[in-house]
Amino acid sequence: MVMAWLALVASHVAFAAEIVHQSPQDFLDTALPGCAQQVLWLKADVRAEVEAVLDHPFPGVRVRYCGLGDRTAWILDEVGKTEPITTGIVVSQGQVEQLRVLVFRESRGGEVHREAFTRQYQEAGLDAGNRLDRNIDGITGATLSVNAVNRQARLALLLDRIAGEQRRDG
């Protein structure tokens, strides 16, 4: 019985291997060189907006990001099916400038890292309901991963807007 349990655990670990496409620091160094690390504190009203976009509770009270001029870069984690997907997103003037899947940990859906998929997010913004202003074509067999990346894009756009409002307000 113990051997069967160990085999099951080992097979699950093997299928959920971490695939690092780019380290978060390398992404920041490449996408926004020389940017300044900053912190966005999530007050109750902001937290409520964040959780509405994610459709689940947000685990922290702050989000770190990198800013340079009117551009921001966000390193975000969001669970696809069972494991977090780490994505780097650069936002400029309220639109996604670049989205890259940095680390993929799920057993399925790894196609979301491909440029053919991620380029769909370029110039995407948020509509009045905090939804993406364009349709993102899914990937057969990768629905949960696609949904996770969609939430990350929406979250980065929302956080960029809030960070910009806070900078303007002082």
PDB file of C-alpha atoms in Angstrom:
ATOM      1  CA  MET A   1       0.000   0.000   0.000  1.00  0.00           C
ATOM      2  CA  VAL A   2       2.819   2.390   0.881  1.00  0.00           C
ATOM      3  CA  MET A   3       4.599   1.615  -2.388  1.00  0.00           C
ATOM      4  CA  ALA A   4       1.441   2.374  -4.370  1.00  0.00           C
ATOM      5  CA  TRP A   5       1.065   5.707  -2.581  1.00  0.00           C
ATOM      6  CA  LEU A   6       4.716   6.594  -3.227  1.00  0.00           C
ATOM      7  CA  ALA A   7       4.322   5.705  -6.913  1.00  0.00           C
ATOM      8  CA  LEU A   8       1.244   7.923  -7.164  1.00  0.00           C
ATOM      9  CA  VAL A   9       3.009  10.859  -5.509  1.00  0.00           C
ATOM     10  CA  ALA A  10       6.113  10.411  -7.645  1.00  0.00           C
ATOM     11  CA  SER A  11       4.078  10.305 -10.861  1.00  0.00           C
ATOM     12  CA  HIS A  12       2.199  13.486  -9.878  1.00  0.00           C
ATOM     13  CA  VAL A  13       5.473  15.287  -9.202  1.00  0.00           C
ATOM     14  CA  ALA A  14       6.893  14.094 -12.521  1.00  0.00           C
ATOM     15  CA  PHE A  15       3.889  15.425 -14.466  1.00  0.00           C
ATOM     16  CA  ALA A  16       3.902  18.792 -12.702  1.00  0.00           C
ATOM     17  CA  ALA A  17       7.521  19.619 -13.487  1.00  0.00           C
ATOM     18  CA  GLU A  18       8.552  23.250 -13.413  1.00  0.00           C
ATOM     19  CA  ILE A  19       9.489  24.635 -16.814  1.00  0.00           C
ATOM     20  CA  VAL A  20      11.386  27.909 -16.574  1.00  0.00           C
ATOM     21  CA  HIS A  21      11.200  29.830 -19.847  1.00  0.00           C
ATOM     22  CA  GLN A  22      12.788  32.951 -18.353  1.00  0.00           C
ATOM     23  CA  SER A  23      13.580  34.005 -14.812  1.00  0.00           C
ATOM     24  CA  PRO A  24      11.531  36.901 -13.436  1.00  0.00           C
ATOM     25  CA  GLN A  25      14.682  39.018 -12.998  1.00  0.00           C
ATOM     26  CA  ASP A  26      15.799  38.339 -16.577  1.00  0.00           C
ATOM     27  CA  PHE A  27      12.337  39.353 -17.785  1.00  0.00           C
ATOM     28  CA  LEU A  28      12.539  42.650 -15.894  1.00  0.00           C
ATOM     29  CA  ASP A  29      16.117  43.284 -17.070  1.00  0.00           C
ATOM     30  CA  THR A  30      15.078  42.694 -20.685  1.00  0.00           C
ATOM     31  CA  ALA A  31      11.575  44.176 -20.779  1.00  0.00           C
ATOM     32  CA  LEU A  32      12.087  47.233 -18.562  1.00  0.00           C
ATOM     33  CA  PRO A  33      15.836  47.724 -17.974  1.00  0.00           C
ATOM     34  CA  GLY A  34      16.654  50.105 -15.154  1.00  0.00           C
ATOM     35  CA  CYS A  35      13.138  50.104 -13.732  1.00  0.00           C
ATOM     36  CA  ALA A  36      12.563  50.976 -10.081  1.00  0.00           C
ATOM     37  CA  GLN A  37      11.083  48.384  -7.747  1.00  0.00           C
ATOM     38  CA  GLN A  38       7.885  49.686  -6.175  1.00  0.00           C
ATOM     39  CA  VAL A  39       5.082  48.443  -3.929  1.00  0.00           C
ATOM     40  CA  LEU A  40       1.338  48.810  -4.351  1.00  0.00           C
ATOM     41  CA  TRP A  41      -0.532  48.388  -1.064  1.00  0.00           C
ATOM     42  CA  LEU A  42      -3.936  46.799  -1.416  1.00  0.00           C
ATOM     43  CA  LYS A  43      -6.392  48.760   0.694  1.00  0.00           C
ATOM     44  CA  ALA A  44      -9.877  47.281   1.185  1.00  0.00           C
ATOM     45  CA  ASP A  45     -11.443  48.886  -1.905  1.00  0.00           C
ATOM     46  CA  VAL A  46      -8.514  47.929  -4.141  1.00  0.00           C
ATOM     47  CA  ARG A  47      -8.436  44.432  -2.691  1.00  0.00           C
ATOM     48  CA  ALA A  48     -12.138  44.019  -3.537  1.00  0.00           C
ATOM     49  CA  GLU A  49     -11.454  44.993  -7.175  1.00  0.00           C
ATOM     50  CA  VAL A  50      -8.490  42.626  -7.352  1.00  0.00           C
ATOM     51  CA  GLU A  51     -10.512  39.744  -5.947  1.00  0.00           C
ATOM     52  CA  ALA A  52     -13.368  40.467  -8.374  1.00  0.00           C
ATOM     53  CA  VAL A  53     -10.921  40.227 -11.297  1.00  0.00           C
ATOM     54  CA  LEU A  54      -9.387  37.019  -9.948  1.00  0.00           C
ATOM     55  CA  ASP A  55     -12.693  35.529  -8.793  1.00  0.00           C
ATOM     56  CA  HIS A  56     -10.969  34.309  -5.623  1.00  0.00           C
ATOM     57  CA  PRO A  57      -9.296  35.803  -2.536  1.00  0.00           C
ATOM     58  CA  PHE A  58      -5.928  37.475  -3.064  1.00  0.00           C
ATOM     59  CA  PRO A  59      -3.292  36.102  -0.660  1.00  0.00           C
ATOM     60  CA  GLY A  60      -1.300  39.259   0.031  1.00  0.00           C
ATOM     61  CA  VAL A  61      -1.648  42.838   1.211  1.00  0.00           C
ATOM     62  CA  ARG A  62       0.768  44.288  -1.333  1.00  0.00           C
ATOM     63  CA  VAL A  63       2.032  43.686  -4.837  1.00  0.00           C
ATOM     64  CA  ARG A  64       5.561  44.457  -5.928  1.00  0.00           C
ATOM     65  CA  TYR A  65       6.127  45.809  -9.400  1.00  0.00           C
ATOM     66  CA  CYS A  66       8.715  47.617 -11.442  1.00  0.00           C
ATOM     67  CA  GLY A  67       8.079  51.040 -12.940  1.00  0.00           C
ATOM     68  CA  LEU A  68       9.848  53.218 -15.455  1.00  0.00           C
ATOM     69  CA  GLY A  69       8.137  56.352 -16.700  1.00  0.00           C
ATOM     70  CA  ASP A  70       4.567  55.456 -17.619  1.00  0.00           C
ATOM     71  CA  ARG A  71       5.398  51.754 -18.046  1.00  0.00           C
ATOM     72  CA  THR A  72       5.022  49.099 -15.369  1.00  0.00           C
ATOM     73  CA  ALA A  73       6.096  45.469 -15.211  1.00  0.00           C
ATOM     74  CA  TRP A  74       4.299  42.882 -13.106  1.00  0.00           C
ATOM     75  CA  ILE A  75       5.432  39.401 -12.128  1.00  0.00           C
ATOM     76  CA  LEU A  76       2.250  37.538 -11.219  1.00  0.00           C
ATOM     77  CA  ASP A  77       1.379  33.999 -10.158  1.00  0.00           C
ATOM     78  CA  GLU A  78      -1.998  32.449 -10.827  1.00  0.00           C
ATOM     79  CA  VAL A  79      -3.071  28.836 -10.455  1.00  0.00           C
ATOM     80  CA  GLY A  80      -4.194  27.105 -13.617  1.00  0.00           C
ATOM     81  CA  LYS A  81      -5.544  23.752 -12.500  1.00  0.00           C
ATOM     82  CA  THR A  82      -3.442  22.981  -9.439  1.00  0.00           C
ATOM     83  CA  GLU A  83      -0.115  24.792  -9.799  1.00  0.00           C
ATOM     84  CA  PRO A  84       0.875  28.448 -10.206  1.00  0.00           C
ATOM     85  CA  ILE A  85       1.821  29.874 -13.576  1.00  0.00           C
ATOM     86  CA  THR A  86       4.278  32.771 -13.313  1.00  0.00           C
ATOM     87  CA  THR A  87       3.839  35.484 -15.919  1.00  0.00           C
ATOM     88  CA  GLY A  88       5.659  38.724 -16.659  1.00  0.00           C
ATOM     89  CA  ILE A  89       3.502  41.519 -18.056  1.00  0.00           C
ATOM     90  CA  VAL A  90       4.525  45.002 -19.175  1.00  0.00           C
ATOM     91  CA  VAL A  91       1.759  47.599 -19.287  1.00  0.00           C
ATOM     92  CA  SER A  92       2.030  50.957 -21.033  1.00  0.00           C
ATOM     93  CA  GLN A  93      -0.701  53.586 -21.281  1.00  0.00           C
ATOM     94  CA  GLY A  94      -3.363  51.154 -20.080  1.00  0.00           C
ATOM     95  CA  GLN A  95      -2.528  48.422 -22.577  1.00  0.00           C
ATOM     96  CA  VAL A  96      -0.499  45.234 -22.476  1.00  0.00           C
ATOM     97  CA  GLU A  97       2.786  45.886 -24.202  1.00  0.00           C
ATOM     98  CA  GLN A  98       4.225  42.447 -23.561  1.00  0.00           C
ATOM     99  CA  LEU A  99       3.078  39.252 -21.858  1.00  0.00           C
ATOM    100  CA  ARG A 100       5.369  36.297 -21.290  1.00  0.00           C
ATOM    101  CA  VAL A 101       4.838  33.052 -19.410  1.00  0.00           C
ATOM    102  CA  LEU A 102       8.002  32.797 -17.331  1.00  0.00           C
ATOM    103  CA  VAL A 103       7.477  29.606 -15.323  1.00  0.00           C
ATOM    104  CA  PHE A 104       4.949  26.883 -16.077  1.00  0.00           C
ATOM    105  CA  ARG A 105       4.281  24.185 -13.488  1.00  0.00           C
ATOM    106  CA  GLU A 106       1.113  22.405 -14.653  1.00  0.00           C
ATOM    107  CA  SER A 107       1.046  18.955 -16.220  1.00  0.00           C
ATOM    108  CA  ARG A 108      -1.008  20.255 -19.182  1.00  0.00           C
ATOM    109  CA  GLY A 109      -1.552  23.505 -21.005  1.00  0.00           C
ATOM    110  CA  GLY A 110       2.083  24.513 -21.441  1.00  0.00           C
ATOM    111  CA  GLU A 111       1.269  25.830 -24.905  1.00  0.00           C
ATOM    112  CA  VAL A 112       0.283  29.124 -23.265  1.00  0.00           C
ATOM    113  CA  HIS A 113       3.964  30.098 -23.250  1.00  0.00           C
ATOM    114  CA  ARG A 114       4.153  30.144 -27.046  1.00  0.00           C
ATOM    115  CA  GLU A 115       4.449  33.507 -28.749  1.00  0.00           C
ATOM    116  CA  ALA A 116       1.592  32.611 -31.096  1.00  0.00           C
ATOM    117  CA  PHE A 117      -0.675  32.582 -28.045  1.00  0.00           C
ATOM    118  CA  THR A 118       0.805  35.431 -25.974  1.00  0.00           C
ATOM    119  CA  ARG A 119       0.895  37.969 -28.822  1.00  0.00           C
ATOM    120  CA  GLN A 120      -2.926  38.051 -28.657  1.00  0.00           C
ATOM    121  CA  TYR A 121      -2.566  40.169 -25.513  1.00  0.00           C
ATOM    122  CA  GLN A 122      -0.533  42.939 -27.179  1.00  0.00           C
ATOM    123  CA  GLU A 123      -2.423  46.229 -26.960  1.00  0.00           C
ATOM    124  CA  ALA A 124      -5.219  44.622 -24.919  1.00  0.00           C
ATOM    125  CA  GLY A 125      -6.839  46.849 -22.330  1.00  0.00           C
ATOM    126  CA  LEU A 126      -9.715  46.642 -19.877  1.00  0.00           C
ATOM    127  CA  ASP A 127     -13.314  47.531 -20.616  1.00  0.00           C
ATOM    128  CA  ALA A 128     -15.592  49.237 -18.088  1.00  0.00           C
ATOM    129  CA  GLY A 129     -16.305  45.891 -16.386  1.00  0.00           C
ATOM    130  CA  ASN A 130     -12.571  45.098 -15.919  1.00  0.00           C
ATOM    131  CA  ARG A 131     -12.706  42.466 -18.649  1.00  0.00           C
ATOM    132  CA  LEU A 132     -10.222  42.271 -21.506  1.00  0.00           C
ATOM    133  CA  ASP A 133     -11.378  44.432 -24.381  1.00  0.00           C
ATOM    134  CA  ARG A 134     -10.756  41.648 -26.881  1.00  0.00           C
ATOM    135  CA  ASN A 135     -11.405  37.971 -27.277  1.00  0.00           C
ATOM    136  CA  ILE A 136      -8.447  35.695 -26.583  1.00  0.00           C
ATOM    137  CA  ASP A 137      -8.549  32.475 -28.595  1.00  0.00           C
ATOM    138  CA  GLY A 138      -8.125  29.467 -26.330  1.00  0.00           C
ATOM    139  CA  ILE A 139      -6.026  26.370 -26.760  1.00  0.00           C
ATOM    140  CA  THR A 140      -7.671  22.968 -26.901  1.00  0.00           C
ATOM    141  CA  GLY A 141      -6.835  21.080 -23.711  1.00  0.00           C
ATOM    142  CA  ALA A 142      -5.432  24.183 -22.005  1.00  0.00           C
ATOM    143  CA  THR A 143      -8.597  25.953 -20.875  1.00  0.00           C
ATOM    144  CA  LEU A 144      -7.557  26.335 -17.234  1.00  0.00           C
ATOM    145  CA  SER A 145      -4.116  27.655 -18.176  1.00  0.00           C
ATOM    146  CA  VAL A 146      -5.641  30.101 -20.669  1.00  0.00           C
ATOM    147  CA  ASN A 147      -8.102  31.289 -18.018  1.00  0.00           C
ATOM    148  CA  ALA A 148      -5.227  31.794 -15.555  1.00  0.00           C
ATOM    149  CA  VAL A 149      -3.238  33.886 -18.065  1.00  0.00           C
ATOM    150  CA  ASN A 150      -6.379  35.916 -18.859  1.00  0.00           C
ATOM    151  CA  ARG A 151      -6.795  36.665 -15.142  1.00  0.00           C
ATOM    152  CA  GLN A 152      -3.135  37.692 -14.924  1.00  0.00           C
ATOM    153  CA  ALA A 153      -3.468  40.068 -17.869  1.00  0.00           C
ATOM    154  CA  ARG A 154      -6.611  41.601 -16.377  1.00  0.00           C
ATOM    155  CA  LEU A 155      -4.922  41.896 -12.986  1.00  0.00           C
ATOM    156  CA  ALA A 156      -1.810  43.596 -14.400  1.00  0.00           C
ATOM    157  CA  LEU A 157      -3.976  46.110 -16.269  1.00  0.00           C
ATOM    158  CA  LEU A 158      -6.055  46.817 -13.160  1.00  0.00           C
ATOM    159  CA  LEU A 159      -3.001  47.174 -10.913  1.00  0.00           C
ATOM    160  CA  ASP A 160      -1.307  49.456 -13.448  1.00  0.00           C
ATOM    161  CA  ARG A 161      -4.372  51.711 -13.478  1.00  0.00           C
ATOM    162  CA  ILE A 162      -4.493  51.814  -9.665  1.00  0.00           C
ATOM    163  CA  ALA A 163      -0.747  52.471  -9.377  1.00  0.00           C
ATOM    164  CA  GLY A 164      -1.081  55.320 -11.891  1.00  0.00           C
ATOM    165  CA  GLU A 165      -3.984  56.826  -9.928  1.00  0.00           C
ATOM    166  CA  GLN A 166      -1.959  56.639  -6.725  1.00  0.00           C
ATOM    167  CA  ARG A 167       1.060  58.297  -8.378  1.00  0.00           C
ATOM    168  CA  ARG A 168      -1.149  61.155  -9.642  1.00  0.00           C
ATOM    169  CA  ASP A 169      -2.866  61.563  -6.263  1.00  0.00           C
ATOM    170  CA  GLY A 170       0.414  61.969  -4.530  1.00  0.00           C
TER     171      GLY A 170
END
